[in-house]
PDB file of C-alpha atoms and ligand atoms in Angstrom:
ATOM      1  CA  MET A   1      88.995  49.495 142.320  1.00  0.00           C
ATOM      2  CA  THR A   2      86.828  50.393 139.325  1.00  0.00           C
ATOM      3  CA  HIS A   3      87.564  48.694 135.996  1.00  0.00           C
ATOM      4  CA  LEU A   4      85.052  49.435 133.307  1.00  0.00           C
ATOM      5  CA  LEU A   5      84.594  47.468 130.089  1.00  0.00           C
ATOM      6  CA  ILE A   6      83.085  49.354 127.137  1.00  0.00           C
ATOM      7  CA  LEU A   7      81.446  47.194 124.481  1.00  0.00           C
ATOM      8  CA  GLY A   8      82.039  49.583 121.628  1.00  0.00           C
ATOM      9  CA  GLY A   9      82.046  50.135 117.894  1.00  0.00           C
ATOM     10  CA  THR A  10      79.851  53.244 117.972  1.00  0.00           C
ATOM     11  CA  THR A  11      80.156  57.039 118.163  1.00  0.00           C
ATOM     12  CA  GLU A  12      78.672  56.923 121.664  1.00  0.00           C
ATOM     13  CA  ALA A  13      81.289  54.405 122.842  1.00  0.00           C
ATOM     14  CA  ASN A  14      84.045  56.618 121.412  1.00  0.00           C
ATOM     15  CA  ALA A  15      82.742  59.673 123.276  1.00  0.00           C
ATOM     16  CA  LEU A  16      82.606  57.660 126.504  1.00  0.00           C
ATOM     17  CA  ALA A  17      86.189  56.393 126.005  1.00  0.00           C
ATOM     18  CA  LYS A  18      87.399  59.986 125.609  1.00  0.00           C
ATOM     19  CA  ALA A  19      85.655  61.115 128.795  1.00  0.00           C
ATOM     20  CA  LEU A  20      86.937  58.164 130.848  1.00  0.00           C
ATOM     21  CA  ALA A  21      90.506  58.705 129.633  1.00  0.00           C
ATOM     22  CA  GLU A  22      90.303  62.402 130.475  1.00  0.00           C
ATOM     23  CA  GLN A  23      89.145  61.567 133.984  1.00  0.00           C
ATOM     24  CA  GLY A  24      91.707  58.793 134.456  1.00  0.00           C
ATOM     25  CA  ILE A  25      89.036  56.135 135.121  1.00  0.00           C
ATOM     26  CA  PRO A  26      90.480  52.644 134.413  1.00  0.00           C
ATOM     27  CA  ALA A  27      88.674  51.147 131.436  1.00  0.00           C
ATOM     28  CA  THR A  28      89.099  48.838 128.445  1.00  0.00           C
ATOM     29  CA  TYR A  29      87.471  49.306 125.050  1.00  0.00           C
ATOM     30  CA  SER A  30      86.241  46.215 123.205  1.00  0.00           C
ATOM     31  CA  TYR A  31      85.838  45.977 119.414  1.00  0.00           C
ATOM     32  CA  ALA A  32      84.253  43.003 117.636  1.00  0.00           C
ATOM     33  CA  GLY A  33      86.934  43.242 114.934  1.00  0.00           C
ATOM     34  CA  ARG A  34      84.561  43.763 112.003  1.00  0.00           C
ATOM     35  CA  VAL A  35      86.474  46.618 110.315  1.00  0.00           C
ATOM     36  CA  GLU A  36      90.064  46.528 109.092  1.00  0.00           C
ATOM     37  CA  ASN A  37      91.303  49.652 110.864  1.00  0.00           C
ATOM     38  CA  PRO A  38      89.181  50.469 113.885  1.00  0.00           C
ATOM     39  CA  ARG A  39      89.513  53.997 115.233  1.00  0.00           C
ATOM     40  CA  PRO A  40      92.318  54.339 117.779  1.00  0.00           C
ATOM     41  CA  GLN A  41      91.093  54.907 121.328  1.00  0.00           C
ATOM     42  CA  PRO A  42      92.639  56.756 124.277  1.00  0.00           C
ATOM     43  CA  LEU A  43      92.154  53.570 126.387  1.00  0.00           C
ATOM     44  CA  PRO A  44      93.546  50.035 126.210  1.00  0.00           C
ATOM     45  CA  VAL A  45      91.742  48.212 123.385  1.00  0.00           C
ATOM     46  CA  ARG A  46      90.926  44.514 122.942  1.00  0.00           C
ATOM     47  CA  VAL A  47      89.569  43.087 119.682  1.00  0.00           C
ATOM     48  CA  GLY A  48      87.404  40.039 118.879  1.00  0.00           C
ATOM     49  CA  GLY A  49      84.535  38.011 120.313  1.00  0.00           C
ATOM     50  CA  PHE A  50      84.643  36.696 123.889  1.00  0.00           C
ATOM     51  CA  GLY A  51      83.177  33.292 123.061  1.00  0.00           C
ATOM     52  CA  GLY A  52      79.521  33.843 123.953  1.00  0.00           C
ATOM     53  CA  ALA A  53      78.041  34.829 127.319  1.00  0.00           C
ATOM     54  CA  GLU A  54      80.132  32.197 129.084  1.00  0.00           C
ATOM     55  CA  GLY A  55      83.351  33.551 127.550  1.00  0.00           C
ATOM     56  CA  LEU A  56      82.444  37.104 128.480  1.00  0.00           C
ATOM     57  CA  ALA A  57      81.634  36.081 132.076  1.00  0.00           C
ATOM     58  CA  ASN A  58      85.091  34.493 132.284  1.00  0.00           C
ATOM     59  CA  TYR A  59      86.706  37.611 130.820  1.00  0.00           C
ATOM     60  CA  LEU A  60      84.941  39.803 133.412  1.00  0.00           C
ATOM     61  CA  ARG A  61      86.219  37.637 136.261  1.00  0.00           C
ATOM     62  CA  ASP A  62      89.755  37.217 134.852  1.00  0.00           C
ATOM     63  CA  HIS A  63      90.176  40.968 134.330  1.00  0.00           C
ATOM     64  CA  ALA A  64      88.432  42.049 137.556  1.00  0.00           C
ATOM     65  CA  VAL A  65      85.897  44.107 135.614  1.00  0.00           C
ATOM     66  CA  THR A  66      83.524  45.945 137.970  1.00  0.00           C
ATOM     67  CA  HIS A  67      81.239  47.693 135.440  1.00  0.00           C
ATOM     68  CA  VAL A  68      80.195  47.026 131.843  1.00  0.00           C
ATOM     69  CA  VAL A  69      78.774  49.695 129.558  1.00  0.00           C
ATOM     70  CA  ASP A  70      77.081  48.156 126.554  1.00  0.00           C
ATOM     71  CA  ALA A  71      77.528  50.948 124.021  1.00  0.00           C
ATOM     72  CA  THR A  72      77.121  48.690 120.969  1.00  0.00           C
ATOM     73  CA  HIS A  73      74.922  49.529 118.002  1.00  0.00           C
ATOM     74  CA  PRO A  74      71.187  48.950 118.639  1.00  0.00           C
ATOM     75  CA  PHE A  75      71.278  46.146 116.035  1.00  0.00           C
ATOM     76  CA  ALA A  76      74.104  44.293 117.825  1.00  0.00           C
ATOM     77  CA  ALA A  77      71.445  42.311 119.690  1.00  0.00           C
ATOM     78  CA  GLN A  78      73.476  39.150 120.249  1.00  0.00           C
ATOM     79  CA  MET A  79      76.239  41.080 121.984  1.00  0.00           C
ATOM     80  CA  SER A  80      73.683  42.893 124.158  1.00  0.00           C
ATOM     81  CA  ARG A  81      72.005  39.616 125.159  1.00  0.00           C
ATOM     82  CA  ASN A  82      75.382  38.084 125.980  1.00  0.00           C
ATOM     83  CA  ALA A  83      76.373  41.144 128.020  1.00  0.00           C
ATOM     84  CA  ALA A  84      73.196  40.929 130.119  1.00  0.00           C
ATOM     85  CA  ALA A  85      73.648  37.189 130.747  1.00  0.00           C
ATOM     86  CA  ALA A  86      77.388  37.447 131.498  1.00  0.00           C
ATOM     87  CA  CYS A  87      77.011  40.358 133.923  1.00  0.00           C
ATOM     88  CA  ARG A  88      74.269  38.479 135.768  1.00  0.00           C
ATOM     89  CA  LYS A  89      76.490  35.418 135.975  1.00  0.00           C
ATOM     90  CA  ALA A  90      79.632  37.281 137.065  1.00  0.00           C
ATOM     91  CA  GLY A  91      77.833  39.714 139.407  1.00  0.00           C
ATOM     92  CA  VAL A  92      79.013  42.756 137.439  1.00  0.00           C
ATOM     93  CA  THR A  93      77.008  45.989 137.154  1.00  0.00           C
ATOM     94  CA  LEU A  94      75.695  46.651 133.639  1.00  0.00           C
ATOM     95  CA  ALA A  95      74.301  49.721 131.921  1.00  0.00           C
ATOM     96  CA  ALA A  96      73.590  50.431 128.275  1.00  0.00           C
ATOM     97  CA  LEU A  97      74.494  53.682 126.543  1.00  0.00           C
ATOM     98  CA  THR A  98      71.725  53.998 123.997  1.00  0.00           C
ATOM     99  CA  ARG A  99      70.370  56.504 121.497  1.00  0.00           C
ATOM    100  CA  PRO A 100      66.727  57.112 120.672  1.00  0.00           C
ATOM    101  CA  ALA A 101      65.306  55.531 117.526  1.00  0.00           C
ATOM    102  CA  TRP A 102      64.612  57.821 114.543  1.00  0.00           C
ATOM    103  CA  THR A 103      60.998  58.821 114.083  1.00  0.00           C
ATOM    104  CA  ALA A 104      59.350  59.882 110.829  1.00  0.00           C
ATOM    105  CA  GLN A 105      58.771  63.593 110.217  1.00  0.00           C
ATOM    106  CA  GLU A 106      56.300  65.330 107.932  1.00  0.00           C
ATOM    107  CA  GLY A 107      57.251  64.554 104.341  1.00  0.00           C
ATOM    108  CA  ASP A 108      58.903  61.210 105.160  1.00  0.00           C
ATOM    109  CA  ARG A 109      57.678  58.199 103.170  1.00  0.00           C
ATOM    110  CA  TRP A 110      58.685  55.353 105.482  1.00  0.00           C
ATOM    111  CA  GLN A 111      57.479  51.780 105.358  1.00  0.00           C
ATOM    112  CA  HIS A 112      58.359  50.004 108.613  1.00  0.00           C
ATOM    113  CA  VAL A 113      59.449  46.366 108.622  1.00  0.00           C
ATOM    114  CA  PRO A 114      60.328  44.385 111.752  1.00  0.00           C
ATOM    115  CA  ASP A 115      63.588  42.777 110.557  1.00  0.00           C
ATOM    116  CA  ILE A 116      65.973  42.115 107.675  1.00  0.00           C
ATOM    117  CA  ASP A 117      63.982  39.126 106.352  1.00  0.00           C
ATOM    118  CA  SER A 118      60.842  41.255 106.113  1.00  0.00           C
ATOM    119  CA  ALA A 119      62.807  43.974 104.317  1.00  0.00           C
ATOM    120  CA  VAL A 120      63.987  41.424 101.748  1.00  0.00           C
ATOM    121  CA  THR A 121      60.417  40.166 101.243  1.00  0.00           C
ATOM    122  CA  ALA A 122      59.089  43.720 100.895  1.00  0.00           C
ATOM    123  CA  MET A 123      61.512  44.291  98.022  1.00  0.00           C
ATOM    124  CA  SER A 124      60.075  41.682  95.670  1.00  0.00           C
ATOM    125  CA  GLY A 125      58.784  43.316  92.477  1.00  0.00           C
ATOM    126  CA  ALA A 126      60.111  45.382  89.623  1.00  0.00           C
ATOM    127  CA  PRO A 127      63.778  46.432  89.512  1.00  0.00           C
ATOM    128  CA  GLN A 128      64.619  49.659  91.311  1.00  0.00           C
ATOM    129  CA  ARG A 129      67.730  51.663  92.088  1.00  0.00           C
ATOM    130  CA  VAL A 130      68.179  51.008  95.811  1.00  0.00           C
ATOM    131  CA  PHE A 131      70.489  52.657  98.347  1.00  0.00           C
ATOM    132  CA  LEU A 132      71.060  49.633 100.609  1.00  0.00           C
ATOM    133  CA  ALA A 133      72.455  51.166 103.805  1.00  0.00           C
ATOM    134  CA  VAL A 134      72.475  48.098 106.064  1.00  0.00           C
ATOM    135  CA  GLY A 135      76.206  47.438 106.422  1.00  0.00           C
ATOM    136  CA  ARG A 136      78.289  44.574 105.066  1.00  0.00           C
ATOM    137  CA  MET A 137      77.019  41.769 107.317  1.00  0.00           C
ATOM    138  CA  HIS A 138      73.544  41.471 105.750  1.00  0.00           C
ATOM    139  CA  LEU A 139      74.260  41.814 102.039  1.00  0.00           C
ATOM    140  CA  GLU A 140      73.844  38.046 101.496  1.00  0.00           C
ATOM    141  CA  ASP A 141      70.196  38.313 102.518  1.00  0.00           C
ATOM    142  CA  PHE A 142      69.459  40.778  99.715  1.00  0.00           C
ATOM    143  CA  ALA A 143      70.870  38.371  97.097  1.00  0.00           C
ATOM    144  CA  ALA A 144      67.307  36.946  97.140  1.00  0.00           C
ATOM    145  CA  GLN A 145      66.264  40.149  95.272  1.00  0.00           C
ATOM    146  CA  PRO A 146      68.917  40.290  92.513  1.00  0.00           C
ATOM    147  CA  GLN A 147      66.724  42.308  90.116  1.00  0.00           C
ATOM    148  CA  HIS A 148      67.582  45.633  91.782  1.00  0.00           C
ATOM    149  CA  HIS A 149      70.561  47.856  91.201  1.00  0.00           C
ATOM    150  CA  TYR A 150      72.126  48.474  94.604  1.00  0.00           C
ATOM    151  CA  LEU A 151      74.208  51.364  95.896  1.00  0.00           C
ATOM    152  CA  LEU A 152      76.275  50.180  98.885  1.00  0.00           C
ATOM    153  CA  ARG A 153      78.218  52.357 101.302  1.00  0.00           C
ATOM    154  CA  LEU A 154      80.772  50.341 103.253  1.00  0.00           C
ATOM    155  CA  VAL A 155      83.533  51.105 105.758  1.00  0.00           C
ATOM    156  CA  ASP A 156      86.110  48.854 104.029  1.00  0.00           C
ATOM    157  CA  GLU A 157      86.730  47.962 100.385  1.00  0.00           C
ATOM    158  CA  PRO A 158      84.667  44.758  99.954  1.00  0.00           C
ATOM    159  CA  GLY A 159      85.844  41.546  98.341  1.00  0.00           C
ATOM    160  CA  ALA A 160      83.416  39.582  96.147  1.00  0.00           C
ATOM    161  CA  LEU A 161      79.839  40.768  96.641  1.00  0.00           C
ATOM    162  CA  PRO A 162      76.705  38.596  96.605  1.00  0.00           C
ATOM    163  CA  LEU A 163      74.719  41.196  94.588  1.00  0.00           C
ATOM    164  CA  PRO A 164      75.026  41.094  90.778  1.00  0.00           C
ATOM    165  CA  ASN A 165      74.299  44.794  90.111  1.00  0.00           C
ATOM    166  CA  CYS A 166      75.870  47.227  92.486  1.00  0.00           C
ATOM    167  CA  ASP A 167      77.994  50.327  92.946  1.00  0.00           C
ATOM    168  CA  VAL A 168      80.112  50.627  96.074  1.00  0.00           C
ATOM    169  CA  VAL A 169      81.140  53.769  97.917  1.00  0.00           C
ATOM    170  CA  VAL A 170      83.793  53.218 100.598  1.00  0.00           C
ATOM    171  CA  SER A 171      83.343  55.787 103.358  1.00  0.00           C
ATOM    172  CA  ARG A 172      83.208  55.788 107.127  1.00  0.00           C
ATOM    173  CA  GLY A 173      81.003  58.814 107.863  1.00  0.00           C
ATOM    174  CA  PRO A 174      79.602  60.812 109.534  1.00  0.00           C
ATOM    175  CA  PHE A 175      77.710  61.926 106.429  1.00  0.00           C
ATOM    176  CA  THR A 176      76.167  65.286 105.534  1.00  0.00           C
ATOM    177  CA  PHE A 177      72.745  66.089 104.095  1.00  0.00           C
ATOM    178  CA  GLU A 178      74.308  67.854 101.074  1.00  0.00           C
ATOM    179  CA  ASP A 179      76.606  64.944 100.243  1.00  0.00           C
ATOM    180  CA  ASP A 180      73.906  62.313 100.668  1.00  0.00           C
ATOM    181  CA  GLN A 181      71.449  64.287  98.546  1.00  0.00           C
ATOM    182  CA  ALA A 182      74.096  64.616  95.811  1.00  0.00           C
ATOM    183  CA  LEU A 183      74.970  60.904  96.082  1.00  0.00           C
ATOM    184  CA  MET A 184      71.333  59.835  95.794  1.00  0.00           C
ATOM    185  CA  ARG A 185      70.732  62.171  92.832  1.00  0.00           C
ATOM    186  CA  GLN A 186      73.879  60.955  91.090  1.00  0.00           C
ATOM    187  CA  HIS A 187      72.776  57.321  91.422  1.00  0.00           C
ATOM    188  CA  GLY A 188      69.093  57.975  90.633  1.00  0.00           C
ATOM    189  CA  ILE A 189      68.034  56.349  93.913  1.00  0.00           C
ATOM    190  CA  GLU A 190      64.365  55.280  94.058  1.00  0.00           C
ATOM    191  CA  LEU A 191      64.382  53.509  97.463  1.00  0.00           C
ATOM    192  CA  VAL A 192      66.515  53.721 100.634  1.00  0.00           C
ATOM    193  CA  VAL A 193      66.795  50.671 102.907  1.00  0.00           C
ATOM    194  CA  SER A 194      67.935  51.618 106.406  1.00  0.00           C
ATOM    195  CA  LYS A 195      68.188  50.110 109.875  1.00  0.00           C
ATOM    196  CA  ASN A 196      66.670  52.353 112.533  1.00  0.00           C
ATOM    197  CA  ALA A 197      70.065  53.071 114.073  1.00  0.00           C
ATOM    198  CA  GLY A 198      69.200  56.455 115.603  1.00  0.00           C
ATOM    199  CA  GLY A 199      71.856  59.094 116.311  1.00  0.00           C
ATOM    200  CA  THR A 200      73.262  61.763 114.039  1.00  0.00           C
ATOM    201  CA  GLY A 201      76.098  60.069 112.105  1.00  0.00           C
ATOM    202  CA  ALA A 202      73.881  58.155 109.646  1.00  0.00           C
ATOM    203  CA  ARG A 203      70.776  60.368 109.738  1.00  0.00           C
ATOM    204  CA  ALA A 204      71.656  62.426 106.628  1.00  0.00           C
ATOM    205  CA  LYS A 205      70.401  59.821 104.146  1.00  0.00           C
ATOM    206  CA  LEU A 206      66.911  60.028 105.674  1.00  0.00           C
ATOM    207  CA  ASP A 207      66.860  63.821 105.452  1.00  0.00           C
ATOM    208  CA  ALA A 208      68.090  63.559 101.854  1.00  0.00           C
ATOM    209  CA  ALA A 209      65.391  60.963 101.058  1.00  0.00           C
ATOM    210  CA  ARG A 210      62.706  63.306 102.438  1.00  0.00           C
ATOM    211  CA  ALA A 211      64.018  66.251 100.421  1.00  0.00           C
ATOM    212  CA  LEU A 212      64.068  64.146  97.234  1.00  0.00           C
ATOM    213  CA  GLY A 213      60.684  62.455  97.902  1.00  0.00           C
ATOM    214  CA  VAL A 214      62.357  59.020  97.964  1.00  0.00           C
ATOM    215  CA  PRO A 215      60.642  56.268 100.024  1.00  0.00           C
ATOM    216  CA  VAL A 216      62.505  54.524 102.868  1.00  0.00           C
ATOM    217  CA  LEU A 217      62.177  50.913 103.946  1.00  0.00           C
ATOM    218  CA  MET A 218      62.897  51.305 107.670  1.00  0.00           C
ATOM    219  CA  ILE A 219      64.000  48.190 109.546  1.00  0.00           C
ATOM    220  CA  ASP A 220      62.848  48.493 113.156  1.00  0.00           C
ATOM    221  CA  ARG A 221      65.122  47.641 116.071  1.00  0.00           C
ATOM    222  CA  PRO A 222      65.426  44.142 117.504  1.00  0.00           C
ATOM    223  CA  ALA A 223      64.179  43.486 121.044  1.00  0.00           C
ATOM    224  CA  LEU A 224      66.949  43.950 123.626  1.00  0.00           C
ATOM    225  CA  PRO A 225      67.221  42.733 127.218  1.00  0.00           C
ATOM    226  CA  GLN A 226      66.000  44.822 130.163  1.00  0.00           C
ATOM    227  CA  ARG A 227      68.891  46.845 131.600  1.00  0.00           C
ATOM    228  CA  THR A 228      69.707  50.257 133.007  1.00  0.00           C
ATOM    229  CA  GLU A 229      69.575  52.599 130.006  1.00  0.00           C
ATOM    230  CA  LEU A 230      71.644  55.787 129.941  1.00  0.00           C
ATOM    231  CA  SER A 231      71.510  58.282 127.111  1.00  0.00           C
ATOM    232  CA  ASN A 232      74.696  60.324 127.381  1.00  0.00           C
ATOM    233  CA  VAL A 233      78.242  60.296 128.736  1.00  0.00           C
ATOM    234  CA  ALA A 234      77.399  62.513 131.722  1.00  0.00           C
ATOM    235  CA  GLN A 235      74.783  59.987 132.842  1.00  0.00           C
ATOM    236  CA  VAL A 236      77.325  57.174 132.592  1.00  0.00           C
ATOM    237  CA  LEU A 237      79.819  59.076 134.754  1.00  0.00           C
ATOM    238  CA  ASP A 238      77.088  59.771 137.307  1.00  0.00           C
ATOM    239  CA  TRP A 239      76.018  56.097 137.295  1.00  0.00           C
ATOM    240  CA  LEU A 240      79.659  55.038 137.783  1.00  0.00           C
ATOM    241  CA  ALA A 241      80.053  57.378 140.733  1.00  0.00           C
ATOM    242  CA  HIS A 242      76.905  56.044 142.411  1.00  0.00           C
ATOM    243  CA  SER A 243      76.942  52.303 141.706  1.00  0.00           C
TER     244      SER A 243
HETATM  245  N1  NAP B   1      74.893  45.756 113.638  1.00  0.00           N
HETATM  246  C1  NAP B   1      75.108  46.946 113.108  1.00  0.00           C
HETATM  247  O1  NAP B   1      74.333  47.448 112.281  1.00  0.00           O
HETATM  248  C2  NAP B   1      76.322  47.762 113.529  1.00  0.00           C
HETATM  249  C3  NAP B   1      76.493  49.036 113.003  1.00  0.00           C
HETATM  250  C4  NAP B   1      77.593  49.804 113.419  1.00  0.00           C
HETATM  251  C5  NAP B   1      78.484  49.273 114.323  1.00  0.00           C
HETATM  252  N2  NAP B   1      78.285  48.016 114.823  1.00  0.00           N
HETATM  253  C6  NAP B   1      79.268  47.499 115.785  1.00  0.00           C
HETATM  254  O2  NAP B   1      79.855  46.363 115.202  1.00  0.00           O
HETATM  255  C7  NAP B   1      80.115  45.375 116.200  1.00  0.00           C
HETATM  256  C8  NAP B   1      79.474  44.063 115.825  1.00  0.00           C
HETATM  257  O3  NAP B   1      78.079  44.248 115.666  1.00  0.00           O
HETATM  258  P1  NAP B   1      77.137  43.016 115.286  1.00  0.00           P
HETATM  259  O4  NAP B   1      75.788  43.542 114.944  1.00  0.00           O
HETATM  260  O5  NAP B   1      77.846  42.124 114.334  1.00  0.00           O
HETATM  261  O6  NAP B   1      77.067  42.289 116.718  1.00  0.00           O
HETATM  262  P2  NAP B   1      76.207  41.006 117.184  1.00  0.00           P
HETATM  263  O7  NAP B   1      75.625  40.318 115.994  1.00  0.00           O
HETATM  264  O8  NAP B   1      75.306  41.381 118.278  1.00  0.00           O
HETATM  265  O9  NAP B   1      77.379  40.142 117.831  1.00  0.00           O
HETATM  266  C9  NAP B   1      77.842  38.922 117.303  1.00  0.00           C
HETATM  267  C10 NAP B   1      79.081  38.537 118.058  1.00  0.00           C
HETATM  268  O10 NAP B   1      80.161  39.443 117.773  1.00  0.00           O
HETATM  269  C11 NAP B   1      80.944  39.647 118.923  1.00  0.00           C
HETATM  270  N3  NAP B   1      80.879  41.079 119.285  1.00  0.00           N
HETATM  271  C12 NAP B   1      79.948  42.004 118.935  1.00  0.00           C
HETATM  272  N4  NAP B   1      80.259  43.210 119.415  1.00  0.00           N
HETATM  273  C13 NAP B   1      81.415  43.062 120.094  1.00  0.00           C
HETATM  274  C14 NAP B   1      82.262  43.952 120.818  1.00  0.00           C
HETATM  275  N5  NAP B   1      82.003  45.274 120.899  1.00  0.00           N
HETATM  276  N6  NAP B   1      83.383  43.433 121.420  1.00  0.00           N
HETATM  277  C15 NAP B   1      83.684  42.096 121.319  1.00  0.00           C
HETATM  278  N7  NAP B   1      82.916  41.229 120.627  1.00  0.00           N
HETATM  279  C16 NAP B   1      81.811  41.690 120.033  1.00  0.00           C
HETATM  280  C17 NAP B   1      80.375  38.743 120.000  1.00  0.00           C
HETATM  281  O11 NAP B   1      81.043  37.510 119.833  1.00  0.00           O
HETATM  282  P3  NAP B   1      81.191  36.447 121.033  1.00  0.00           P
HETATM  283  O12 NAP B   1      79.852  35.816 121.211  1.00  0.00           O
HETATM  284  O13 NAP B   1      82.265  35.533 120.567  1.00  0.00           O
HETATM  285  O14 NAP B   1      81.600  37.243 122.259  1.00  0.00           O
HETATM  286  C18 NAP B   1      78.922  38.628 119.568  1.00  0.00           C
HETATM  287  O15 NAP B   1      78.254  37.498 120.082  1.00  0.00           O
HETATM  288  C19 NAP B   1      79.611  45.948 117.534  1.00  0.00           C
HETATM  289  O16 NAP B   1      80.728  46.491 118.192  1.00  0.00           O
HETATM  290  C20 NAP B   1      78.652  47.046 117.108  1.00  0.00           C
HETATM  291  O17 NAP B   1      78.578  48.102 118.044  1.00  0.00           O
HETATM  292  C21 NAP B   1      77.228  47.246 114.443  1.00  0.00           C
END
């Protein structure tokens, strides 16, 4: 009998969970446990790490998982590597539900950097008002450039922050072009720092940056393991039916 495990935490994973529940396909949704109140799902949910690739392989065996869909964020590279290794080890079929990377359009002023460390290095220089849209996990890295004034947008109210000058907006998204343009105007933003997440939910800040002529430091995606890549829920259902 089919039992699918969704590695989630993304809009795509949520859409897949809805479709599987509607079709009555047995599945479990896995959250890392990074946010205080994760969105409820119409499927059984588990929360927290598995304990590396070995732990995930054990989980797959213990719970008779037949298929894994890695629908994590494109920057959740460790989880994706673990998923590939664990599925190989446990003999479980794996596919990834992915979204295309964003590409620059006419009028965009993007500087590409390969990773977070390079983004931090690229920000040495005079103080600027920076919209740092990289999530909570990497704020420590930017403490190496304390001269800037940072605007942070976070899912949960943060505790102590490693950045001396910052404003925090607590919001979960998705975000609109109008709101992001107003936010960036209000804070006098001179630079946006963004991961190349792809998708629609976080795209608005890039459209707002283009409209305002604000440059973007774009952090390119990490390398991910080779796996079957699917780009929408219909493809996942088709893959499930035929694998
Ligand atoms: N990175 C981002 O920018 C970003 C943005 C939006 C949402 N997210 C979501 O946030 C979660 C964590 O992302 P990350 O970048 O911190 O991951 P990561 O660095 O690749 O993963 C680190 C560890 O967190 C645990 N983990 C990650 N995703 C998990 C999941 N869905 N279920 C159970 N355990 C998980 C695993 O722990 P063990 O080794 O103990 O199994 C993994 O080794 C993911 O669900 C991702 O989709 C990430």
